[in-house]
mmCIF file of C-alpha atoms in Angstrom:
data_model
loop_
_atom_site.group_PDB
_atom_site.id
_atom_site.type_symbol
_atom_site.label_atom_id
_atom_site.label_comp_id
_atom_site.label_asym_id
_atom_site.label_seq_id
_atom_site.Cartn_x
_atom_site.Cartn_y
_atom_site.Cartn_z
ATOM 1 C CA MET J 456 -33.710 85.179 98.168
ATOM 2 C CA THR J 457 -35.877 87.989 96.866
ATOM 3 C CA THR J 458 -39.021 87.335 94.843
ATOM 4 C CA ASN J 459 -37.243 88.431 91.649
ATOM 5 C CA GLU J 460 -34.475 85.844 91.961
ATOM 6 C CA LEU J 461 -34.657 82.395 90.319
ATOM 7 C CA PRO J 462 -34.046 79.384 92.545
ATOM 8 C CA ASN J 463 -30.643 77.746 92.170
ATOM 9 C CA LEU J 464 -31.296 74.131 91.175
ATOM 10 C CA GLY J 465 -27.647 73.310 90.596
ATOM 11 C CA GLY J 466 -25.498 73.366 87.486
ATOM 12 C CA GLY J 467 -24.410 76.990 87.810
ATOM 13 C CA ALA J 468 -26.342 80.237 87.751
ATOM 14 C CA ALA J 469 -29.932 79.811 86.629
ATOM 15 C CA GLY J 470 -30.382 80.692 82.970
ATOM 16 C CA ALA J 471 -26.636 80.951 82.302
ATOM 17 C CA ARG J 472 -25.236 79.362 79.146
ATOM 18 C CA PRO J 473 -22.608 76.663 79.785
ATOM 19 C CA PRO J 474 -19.134 78.113 79.195
ATOM 20 C CA ALA J 475 -18.188 75.509 76.583
ATOM 21 C CA GLU J 476 -21.329 76.188 74.524
ATOM 22 C CA SER J 477 -20.847 79.952 74.750
ATOM 23 C CA LYS J 478 -17.217 79.639 73.676
ATOM 24 C CA ARG J 479 -18.154 77.338 70.797
ATOM 25 C CA ARG J 480 -20.783 79.762 69.472
ATOM 26 C CA ARG J 481 -18.377 82.693 69.750
ATOM 27 C CA THR J 482 -15.745 80.668 67.898
ATOM 28 C CA TRP J 483 -18.004 79.857 64.949
ATOM 29 C CA LEU J 484 -19.462 83.344 64.741
ATOM 30 C CA GLY J 485 -16.015 84.867 65.011
ATOM 31 C CA TRP J 486 -14.650 82.600 62.307
ATOM 32 C CA ALA J 487 -17.564 83.461 59.979
ATOM 33 C CA ARG J 488 -17.157 87.186 60.569
ATOM 34 C CA ALA J 489 -13.408 87.032 60.078
ATOM 35 C CA TRP J 490 -13.786 85.030 56.880
ATOM 36 C CA LEU J 491 -16.302 87.487 55.426
ATOM 37 C CA ALA J 492 -14.318 90.543 56.554
ATOM 38 C CA ASP J 493 -11.424 89.609 54.294
ATOM 39 C CA ARG J 494 -13.590 88.863 51.251
ATOM 40 C CA PRO J 495 -14.617 91.253 48.461
ATOM 41 C CA THR J 496 -18.068 92.801 48.473
ATOM 42 C CA TRP J 497 -19.268 90.759 45.473
ATOM 43 C CA LEU J 498 -18.540 87.505 47.355
ATOM 44 C CA LYS J 499 -20.424 88.719 50.418
ATOM 45 C CA LEU J 500 -23.398 89.523 48.200
ATOM 46 C CA ALA J 501 -23.158 86.093 46.559
ATOM 47 C CA VAL J 502 -23.205 84.371 49.948
ATOM 48 C CA LEU J 503 -26.201 86.459 50.963
ATOM 49 C CA LEU J 504 -28.061 85.569 47.765
ATOM 50 C CA VAL J 505 -27.356 81.859 48.266
ATOM 51 C CA LEU J 506 -28.694 82.024 51.816
ATOM 52 C CA LEU J 507 -31.796 83.894 50.663
ATOM 53 C CA ALA J 508 -32.341 81.351 47.863
ATOM 54 C CA LEU J 509 -32.073 78.479 50.364
ATOM 55 C CA LEU J 510 -34.554 80.208 52.653
ATOM 56 C CA ALA J 511 -36.981 80.754 49.755
ATOM 57 C CA TYR J 512 -36.624 77.101 48.723
ATOM 58 C CA VAL J 513 -37.441 75.905 52.245
ATOM 59 C CA VAL J 514 -40.474 78.197 52.400
ATOM 60 C CA LEU J 515 -41.688 76.949 48.997
ATOM 61 C CA LEU J 516 -41.103 73.340 50.069
ATOM 62 C CA ILE J 517 -43.189 73.849 53.199
ATOM 63 C CA ALA J 518 -45.926 75.610 51.194
ATOM 64 C CA GLN J 519 -46.142 72.767 48.644
ATOM 65 C CA TYR J 520 -46.245 70.185 51.406
ATOM 66 C CA CYS J 521 -49.070 72.014 53.201
ATOM 67 C CA ARG J 522 -51.011 72.557 49.959
ATOM 68 C CA THR J 523 -50.731 69.056 48.480
ATOM 69 C CA GLY J 524 -50.255 66.846 51.529
ATOM 70 C CA LYS J 525 -47.908 64.683 49.436
ATOM 71 C CA PRO J 526 -44.759 63.101 50.881
ATOM 72 C CA VAL J 527 -41.664 65.289 50.532
ATOM 73 C CA SER J 528 -40.232 62.739 48.061
ATOM 74 C CA GLU J 529 -43.092 63.462 45.630
ATOM 75 C CA LEU J 530 -43.107 67.268 45.712
ATOM 76 C CA PRO J 531 -42.388 68.773 42.269
ATOM 77 C CA ILE J 532 -39.558 71.010 43.482
ATOM 78 C CA VAL J 533 -37.565 68.151 45.009
ATOM 79 C CA PRO J 534 -34.832 67.065 42.531
ATOM 80 C CA ALA J 535 -35.042 63.487 41.247
ATOM 81 C CA PRO J 536 -31.787 62.337 42.936
ATOM 82 C CA VAL J 537 -33.102 63.580 46.288
ATOM 83 C CA GLN J 538 -36.459 61.902 45.662
ATOM 84 C CA GLN J 539 -34.657 58.592 45.167
ATOM 85 C CA LEU J 540 -33.022 58.937 48.584
ATOM 86 C CA LEU J 541 -36.312 59.762 50.308
ATOM 87 C CA VAL J 542 -38.502 57.057 48.726
ATOM 88 C CA LYS J 543 -38.868 53.912 50.836
ATOM 89 C CA PRO J 544 -40.939 50.751 50.309
ATOM 90 C CA PRO J 545 -44.092 50.430 52.413
ATOM 91 C CA LEU J 546 -44.247 48.142 55.437
ATOM 92 C CA TYR J 547 -46.692 45.297 56.010
ATOM 93 C CA ALA J 548 -49.406 46.457 58.425
ATOM 94 C CA SER J 549 -52.252 43.919 58.534
ATOM 95 C CA SER J 550 -54.622 41.785 56.458
ATOM 96 C CA LEU J 551 -58.344 41.782 55.692
ATOM 97 C CA ALA J 552 -59.678 38.251 56.184
ATOM 98 C CA GLY J 553 -62.962 36.497 55.415
ATOM 99 C CA VAL J 554 -62.701 36.465 51.604
ATOM 100 C CA GLN J 555 -62.200 33.446 49.361
ATOM 101 C CA ARG J 556 -59.735 33.774 46.463
ATOM 102 C CA PRO J 557 -60.020 37.579 46.174
ATOM 103 C CA LEU J 558 -59.083 39.252 42.892
ATOM 104 C CA GLY J 559 -60.212 42.884 42.796
ATOM 105 C CA VAL J 560 -60.031 45.671 45.381
ATOM 106 C CA ALA J 561 -61.061 49.340 45.435
ATOM 107 C CA VAL J 562 -61.165 52.030 48.116
ATOM 108 C CA ALA J 563 -63.932 54.650 48.354
ATOM 109 C CA PRO J 564 -63.147 58.248 49.389
ATOM 110 C CA ASP J 565 -64.596 57.584 52.852
ATOM 111 C CA GLY J 566 -62.174 54.700 53.390
ATOM 112 C CA LYS J 567 -64.514 51.776 52.724
ATOM 113 C CA VAL J 568 -62.720 48.881 51.019
ATOM 114 C CA PHE J 569 -64.533 46.733 48.416
ATOM 115 C CA VAL J 570 -63.122 43.284 47.636
ATOM 116 C CA THR J 571 -64.311 40.793 45.007
ATOM 117 C CA GLU J 572 -63.956 37.071 45.633
ATOM 118 C CA THR J 573 -63.946 34.245 43.088
ATOM 119 C CA GLY J 574 -64.348 31.457 45.648
ATOM 120 C CA GLY J 575 -66.931 30.748 48.325
ATOM 121 C CA GLU J 576 -70.089 32.818 47.860
ATOM 122 C CA ARG J 577 -68.481 34.943 45.132
ATOM 123 C CA LYS J 578 -69.674 38.198 46.637
ATOM 124 C CA VAL J 579 -68.288 41.695 46.975
ATOM 125 C CA HIS J 580 -67.163 42.152 50.588
ATOM 126 C CA VAL J 581 -67.096 45.553 52.264
ATOM 127 C CA PHE J 582 -64.680 46.586 55.030
ATOM 128 C CA ASP J 583 -64.536 49.831 56.980
ATOM 129 C CA SER J 584 -61.360 51.902 57.288
ATOM 130 C CA SER J 585 -60.336 49.986 60.412
ATOM 131 C CA GLY J 586 -60.439 46.647 58.577
ATOM 132 C CA GLN J 587 -63.716 45.330 60.008
ATOM 133 C CA GLU J 588 -66.079 43.631 57.574
ATOM 134 C CA ILE J 589 -69.391 45.511 57.508
ATOM 135 C CA GLY J 590 -71.254 43.793 54.698
ATOM 136 C CA ALA J 591 -71.293 41.817 51.452
ATOM 137 C CA PHE J 592 -73.469 41.896 48.353
ATOM 138 C CA ALA J 593 -74.123 40.257 44.982
ATOM 139 C CA PRO J 594 -76.525 40.801 42.063
ATOM 140 C CA PRO J 595 -80.108 39.728 42.812
ATOM 141 C CA ASP J 596 -81.463 36.429 41.494
ATOM 142 C CA THR J 597 -78.014 34.930 41.062
ATOM 143 C CA THR J 598 -76.162 32.041 42.663
ATOM 144 C CA PRO J 599 -72.432 31.636 43.366
ATOM 145 C CA GLY J 600 -72.147 29.396 40.314
ATOM 146 C CA SER J 601 -73.650 32.017 37.999
ATOM 147 C CA ARG J 602 -71.449 34.972 38.974
ATOM 148 C CA THR J 603 -67.703 35.672 38.927
ATOM 149 C CA PRO J 604 -66.881 39.178 40.182
ATOM 150 C CA VAL J 605 -63.348 40.110 39.145
ATOM 151 C CA TYR J 606 -62.373 43.790 39.191
ATOM 152 C CA VAL J 607 -64.070 46.616 41.073
ATOM 153 C CA ALA J 608 -63.974 50.422 40.918
ATOM 154 C CA VAL J 609 -65.740 53.249 42.753
ATOM 155 C CA SER J 610 -67.095 56.167 40.715
ATOM 156 C CA PRO J 611 -66.691 59.803 41.810
ATOM 157 C CA GLN J 612 -70.367 59.634 42.865
ATOM 158 C CA GLY J 613 -69.695 56.666 45.146
ATOM 159 C CA LYS J 614 -71.296 53.958 43.001
ATOM 160 C CA VAL J 615 -69.552 50.582 42.910
ATOM 161 C CA TYR J 616 -68.837 49.018 39.493
ATOM 162 C CA VAL J 617 -67.950 45.319 39.303
ATOM 163 C CA SER J 618 -66.863 43.363 36.203
ATOM 164 C CA ASP J 619 -68.461 39.904 36.107
ATOM 165 C CA ARG J 620 -66.783 37.345 33.857
ATOM 166 C CA SER J 621 -69.684 34.866 34.029
ATOM 167 C CA ALA J 622 -72.263 37.463 33.049
ATOM 168 C CA ASN J 623 -69.940 39.361 30.645
ATOM 169 C CA ALA J 624 -71.212 42.554 32.229
ATOM 170 C CA ILE J 625 -70.371 45.439 34.521
ATOM 171 C CA GLN J 626 -72.735 45.385 37.511
ATOM 172 C CA ILE J 627 -73.537 48.665 39.288
ATOM 173 C CA PHE J 628 -74.276 48.907 43.015
ATOM 174 C CA GLY J 629 -74.897 51.665 45.485
ATOM 175 C CA GLU J 630 -72.288 52.080 48.207
ATOM 176 C CA ASP J 631 -74.760 50.325 50.519
ATOM 177 C CA GLY J 632 -74.855 47.293 48.213
ATOM 178 C CA SER J 633 -78.188 48.067 46.567
ATOM 179 C CA TYR J 634 -78.327 46.778 42.993
ATOM 180 C CA LEU J 635 -78.642 49.528 40.354
ATOM 181 C CA GLY J 636 -78.310 47.587 37.082
ATOM 182 C CA THR J 637 -75.587 47.106 34.480
ATOM 183 C CA VAL J 638 -73.551 49.255 32.120
ATOM 184 C CA PRO J 639 -75.037 48.779 28.622
ATOM 185 C CA SER J 640 -72.612 47.527 26.006
ATOM 186 C CA PRO J 641 -71.122 50.590 24.252
ATOM 187 C CA LEU J 642 -70.367 48.581 21.119
ATOM 188 C CA ALA J 643 -72.223 49.168 17.863
ATOM 189 C CA GLY J 644 -75.717 47.744 17.981
ATOM 190 C CA GLY J 645 -75.262 46.820 21.630
ATOM 191 C CA HIS J 646 -73.051 43.913 20.594
ATOM 192 C CA PRO J 647 -72.085 41.724 23.571
ATOM 193 C CA TRP J 648 -68.797 42.552 25.238
ATOM 194 C CA GLN J 649 -66.421 41.046 27.812
ATOM 195 C CA PRO J 650 -65.302 43.796 30.211
ATOM 196 C CA LEU J 651 -62.489 43.058 32.655
ATOM 197 C CA GLY J 652 -60.397 45.848 34.245
ATOM 198 C CA LEU J 653 -62.103 49.043 35.478
ATOM 199 C CA THR J 654 -61.148 52.500 36.680
ATOM 200 C CA PHE J 655 -62.499 56.062 36.739
ATOM 201 C CA ASP J 656 -60.823 59.389 36.217
ATOM 202 C CA LYS J 657 -61.748 62.504 38.193
ATOM 203 C CA ALA J 658 -64.196 63.614 35.486
ATOM 204 C CA GLY J 659 -66.189 60.406 35.848
ATOM 205 C CA ASN J 660 -65.068 58.752 32.609
ATOM 206 C CA LEU J 661 -65.015 54.947 32.892
ATOM 207 C CA TYR J 662 -61.983 53.080 31.488
ATOM 208 C CA VAL J 663 -62.539 49.410 30.656
ATOM 209 C CA THR J 664 -60.227 46.689 29.367
ATOM 210 C CA GLU J 665 -62.260 44.464 27.045
ATOM 211 C CA VAL J 666 -61.250 40.902 26.129
ATOM 212 C CA THR J 667 -63.723 39.709 23.501
ATOM 213 C CA ASP J 668 -61.872 37.089 21.455
ATOM 214 C CA GLY J 669 -59.860 38.835 18.760
ATOM 215 C CA GLN J 670 -60.771 42.298 20.105
ATOM 216 C CA HIS J 671 -58.587 42.857 23.170
ATOM 217 C CA ARG J 672 -58.617 46.633 23.676
ATOM 218 C CA VAL J 673 -59.339 49.604 25.941
ATOM 219 C CA LEU J 674 -62.681 51.407 25.893
ATOM 220 C CA VAL J 675 -63.366 54.788 27.472
ATOM 221 C CA LEU J 676 -66.975 55.698 28.314
ATOM 222 C CA ASP J 677 -68.153 59.175 29.239
ATOM 223 C CA PRO J 678 -70.268 59.709 32.402
ATOM 224 C CA GLU J 679 -73.429 58.991 30.338
ATOM 225 C CA GLY J 680 -72.025 55.635 29.221
ATOM 226 C CA LYS J 681 -71.316 56.644 25.621
ATOM 227 C CA LEU J 682 -68.140 55.384 23.946
ATOM 228 C CA LYS J 683 -65.706 58.287 23.559
ATOM 229 C CA LEU J 684 -62.402 56.478 22.874
ATOM 230 C CA GLU J 685 -61.280 53.032 21.778
ATOM 231 C CA PHE J 686 -57.734 51.849 21.133
ATOM 232 C CA GLY J 687 -55.740 48.658 20.760
ATOM 233 C CA LYS J 688 -56.424 45.238 19.315
ATOM 234 C CA GLN J 689 -55.431 41.685 20.095
ATOM 235 C CA GLY J 690 -51.782 40.973 19.388
ATOM 236 C CA THR J 691 -48.214 41.212 20.611
ATOM 237 C CA ALA J 692 -46.956 44.307 18.788
ATOM 238 C CA ASP J 693 -46.568 47.652 20.534
ATOM 239 C CA GLY J 694 -49.972 49.172 21.205
ATOM 240 C CA GLU J 695 -51.674 45.766 21.005
ATOM 241 C CA PHE J 696 -52.951 43.667 23.916
ATOM 242 C CA TRP J 697 -53.207 40.066 24.983
ATOM 243 C CA PHE J 698 -55.609 39.822 27.901
ATOM 244 C CA PRO J 699 -55.258 43.337 29.291
ATOM 245 C CA ASN J 700 -56.255 43.325 32.958
ATOM 246 C CA ALA J 701 -56.220 46.336 35.262
ATOM 247 C CA VAL J 702 -56.152 49.894 33.953
ATOM 248 C CA THR J 703 -55.489 53.186 35.732
ATOM 249 C CA VAL J 704 -55.159 56.887 34.893
ATOM 250 C CA ASP J 705 -52.837 59.503 36.419
ATOM 251 C CA GLY J 706 -53.436 63.182 37.067
ATOM 252 C CA ASP J 707 -52.124 64.138 33.623
ATOM 253 C CA GLY J 708 -54.503 61.786 31.828
ATOM 254 C CA ARG J 709 -51.908 59.132 30.964
ATOM 255 C CA ILE J 710 -53.481 55.676 30.711
ATOM 256 C CA TYR J 711 -51.622 52.693 32.188
ATOM 257 C CA VAL J 712 -52.655 49.188 31.074
ATOM 258 C CA ALA J 713 -51.469 45.896 32.568
ATOM 259 C CA ASP J 714 -51.003 43.904 29.346
ATOM 260 C CA SER J 715 -50.843 40.637 31.259
ATOM 261 C CA ASN J 716 -50.149 37.876 28.743
ATOM 262 C CA ASN J 717 -47.650 40.092 26.934
ATOM 263 C CA GLY J 718 -45.830 40.548 30.252
ATOM 264 C CA ARG J 719 -45.729 44.331 30.137
ATOM 265 C CA VAL J 720 -47.366 47.605 31.127
ATOM 266 C CA GLN J 721 -48.168 49.941 28.251
ATOM 267 C CA VAL J 722 -48.648 53.654 28.816
ATOM 268 C CA PHE J 723 -50.748 55.862 26.518
ATOM 269 C CA ASP J 724 -51.546 59.557 26.278
ATOM 270 C CA PRO J 725 -55.165 60.742 26.769
ATOM 271 C CA ALA J 726 -55.852 60.172 23.052
ATOM 272 C CA GLY J 727 -54.696 56.536 23.154
ATOM 273 C CA LYS J 728 -51.278 57.079 21.570
ATOM 274 C CA LEU J 729 -48.563 54.789 22.925
ATOM 275 C CA LEU J 730 -45.941 56.645 24.958
ATOM 276 C CA TYR J 731 -43.774 53.862 26.340
ATOM 277 C CA LYS J 732 -43.853 50.416 27.909
ATOM 278 C CA ILE J 733 -42.320 48.542 30.832
ATOM 279 C CA GLY J 734 -41.437 45.182 29.360
ATOM 280 C CA ARG J 735 -40.895 41.565 30.269
ATOM 281 C CA GLY J 736 -37.481 40.369 31.428
ATOM 282 C CA LEU J 737 -35.308 39.156 34.281
ATOM 283 C CA ALA J 738 -33.516 42.372 35.260
ATOM 284 C CA ALA J 739 -34.550 44.584 38.170
ATOM 285 C CA GLY J 740 -37.744 46.410 37.242
ATOM 286 C CA ASP J 741 -38.678 44.018 34.429
ATOM 287 C CA LEU J 742 -42.095 42.373 34.527
ATOM 288 C CA SER J 743 -43.447 38.872 34.066
ATOM 289 C CA MET J 744 -47.242 38.817 34.423
ATOM 290 C CA PRO J 745 -48.662 42.171 35.575
ATOM 291 C CA ARG J 746 -52.248 42.300 36.845
ATOM 292 C CA GLY J 747 -53.241 44.960 39.385
ATOM 293 C CA ILE J 748 -52.059 48.507 38.770
ATOM 294 C CA ALA J 749 -52.501 51.909 40.429
ATOM 295 C CA VAL J 750 -50.937 55.363 40.453
ATOM 296 C CA GLU J 751 -50.322 57.321 43.642
ATOM 297 C CA GLY J 752 -48.747 60.733 43.176
ATOM 298 C CA SER J 753 -45.772 60.233 40.885
ATOM 299 C CA ARG J 754 -45.442 56.510 41.594
ATOM 300 C CA LEU J 755 -46.819 53.577 39.608
ATOM 301 C CA PHE J 756 -47.565 50.342 41.534
ATOM 302 C CA VAL J 757 -47.766 47.090 39.550
ATOM 303 C CA VAL J 758 -48.684 43.648 40.898
ATOM 304 C CA ASP J 759 -46.556 40.952 39.242
ATOM 305 C CA VAL J 760 -48.276 37.596 39.762
ATOM 306 C CA SER J 761 -45.357 35.434 38.664
ATOM 307 C CA ARG J 762 -42.875 37.336 40.794
ATOM 308 C CA GLN J 763 -45.247 37.262 43.795
ATOM 309 C CA ALA J 764 -44.511 40.927 44.475
ATOM 310 C CA VAL J 765 -45.424 44.550 43.793
ATOM 311 C CA GLN J 766 -43.050 46.630 41.674
ATOM 312 C CA VAL J 767 -42.970 50.422 41.948
ATOM 313 C CA TYR J 768 -41.813 52.971 39.359
ATOM 314 C CA GLN J 769 -41.400 56.719 39.109
ATOM 315 C CA THR J 770 -43.773 58.019 36.444
ATOM 316 C CA GLY J 771 -43.087 60.779 33.938
ATOM 317 C CA ALA J 772 -41.804 61.021 30.372
ATOM 318 C CA THR J 773 -40.020 57.703 30.941
ATOM 319 C CA PRO J 774 -40.495 55.256 33.833
ATOM 320 C CA LYS J 775 -37.817 54.669 36.440
ATOM 321 C CA PHE J 776 -37.783 51.567 38.632
ATOM 322 C CA LEU J 777 -37.754 52.443 42.338
ATOM 323 C CA TYR J 778 -38.199 49.306 44.408
ATOM 324 C CA VAL J 779 -40.095 46.057 44.882
ATOM 325 C CA PHE J 780 -41.916 44.821 47.975
ATOM 326 C CA GLY J 781 -43.309 41.453 48.970
ATOM 327 C CA GLU J 782 -40.781 39.485 46.920
ATOM 328 C CA ASP J 783 -38.568 38.531 49.854
ATOM 329 C CA ALA J 784 -41.293 38.753 52.468
ATOM 330 C CA ALA J 785 -41.724 36.163 55.181
ATOM 331 C CA GLY J 786 -44.533 35.106 57.471
ATOM 332 C CA ASN J 787 -47.668 37.228 57.333
ATOM 333 C CA SER J 788 -46.428 39.359 54.427
ATOM 334 C CA THR J 789 -45.768 36.491 51.998
ATOM 335 C CA PHE J 790 -47.846 36.670 48.788
ATOM 336 C CA GLN J 791 -49.365 33.671 47.049
ATOM 337 C CA TYR J 792 -50.585 34.843 43.665
ATOM 338 C CA PRO J 793 -51.402 38.512 44.311
ATOM 339 C CA ASN J 794 -53.726 40.142 41.796
ATOM 340 C CA GLY J 795 -55.602 43.387 42.472
ATOM 341 C CA LEU J 796 -54.237 46.587 43.994
ATOM 342 C CA ALA J 797 -55.690 49.839 45.337
ATOM 343 C CA ILE J 798 -54.296 52.817 47.246
ATOM 344 C CA ASP J 799 -56.270 54.974 49.698
ATOM 345 C CA SER J 800 -55.982 58.698 50.389
ATOM 346 C CA ARG J 801 -53.349 58.074 53.093
ATOM 347 C CA GLY J 802 -51.083 56.186 50.698
ATOM 348 C CA TRP J 803 -51.885 52.783 52.259
ATOM 349 C CA VAL J 804 -51.646 49.967 49.703
ATOM 350 C CA TYR J 805 -54.188 47.102 49.481
ATOM 351 C CA VAL J 806 -53.206 43.952 47.577
ATOM 352 C CA THR J 807 -55.484 40.953 47.032
ATOM 353 C CA ASP J 808 -53.546 37.837 48.069
ATOM 354 C CA ARG J 809 -55.571 35.223 46.195
ATOM 355 C CA GLU J 810 -54.354 31.865 47.462
ATOM 356 C CA ASN J 811 -53.943 33.143 51.037
ATOM 357 C CA ASN J 812 -57.629 34.219 51.017
ATOM 358 C CA ARG J 813 -56.985 37.736 52.246
ATOM 359 C CA VAL J 814 -56.126 41.315 51.309
ATOM 360 C CA GLN J 815 -52.751 42.504 52.515
ATOM 361 C CA VAL J 816 -52.492 46.088 53.773
ATOM 362 C CA TRP J 817 -49.173 47.949 53.559
ATOM 363 C CA ARG J 818 -48.493 51.348 55.146
ATOM 364 C CA PRO J 819 -46.044 54.049 54.024
ATOM 365 C CA GLN J 820 -42.805 54.465 55.974
#
């Protein structure tokens, strides 16, 4: 054997294509050439254009995926029917323990998870991205009996805002747990208020559901804490609220409100005009008592306390029910009165599981 020859390791001549494979490729290529040879020029051009269009679509799909990092099912150029086939419910991954009757949860950009508890010491517990508890904090000069932290949100600057039902206030903390004060009431004359649900948009505006008796509504505060928008009142008609809980905002500025005692989610435009609602009922996708709510990409996640599950919808001009998870769960993934919900930058879903004294963590498929 000369130095230029490849060693024979069996299976025929080294580097040779198996006869069956070679024949199969020649057969398909020959059939394609023969088929095109007998077709008019305009049809050949049409086939070429279709192939070029498919190639351009694939390139655009790859470019959007690389630019946005979103799942393929959420890319704008993927048709809705295809999105439906690609969307799958998340899978139970683990739980965050060491909290008593948790209600609210929020995730900071660095992956820290903040959880409010309404039992035990009634503190805000902090977990790192691996699920290890790294701290807990509460307002100074308070006792467990004098504080009730409910919902929590992290501002674009990393500050932690916590609604306290006992104090009727929004407490502000540094990410390290240092106490920074409270959000002054934005109401005329500094009139007392009863803030509940909290969220921020990318511009730093704070959205608050407020449940003063007879005045259930949504307030929007600018980054300086000044009231810039107010809408809704207590009632059962469209655009009215009865104990609104969590609130969230999508990338287009639409405002989603869990109108809990009315058994629905109401969706408003950036000016507070009602767009549509997801109502109460018994059919698939209907709600009973929504609490926690969050938007991730083009999907809306809603915690339904009565159903003991999380329902997921496709957002847009009108909502479309996609799937539910947790409803038929068993073992570690069974909910007992879930409440708050948050989603991190990876698409992992955190749900406070109140009566199981934990936060369930679900990962995308």
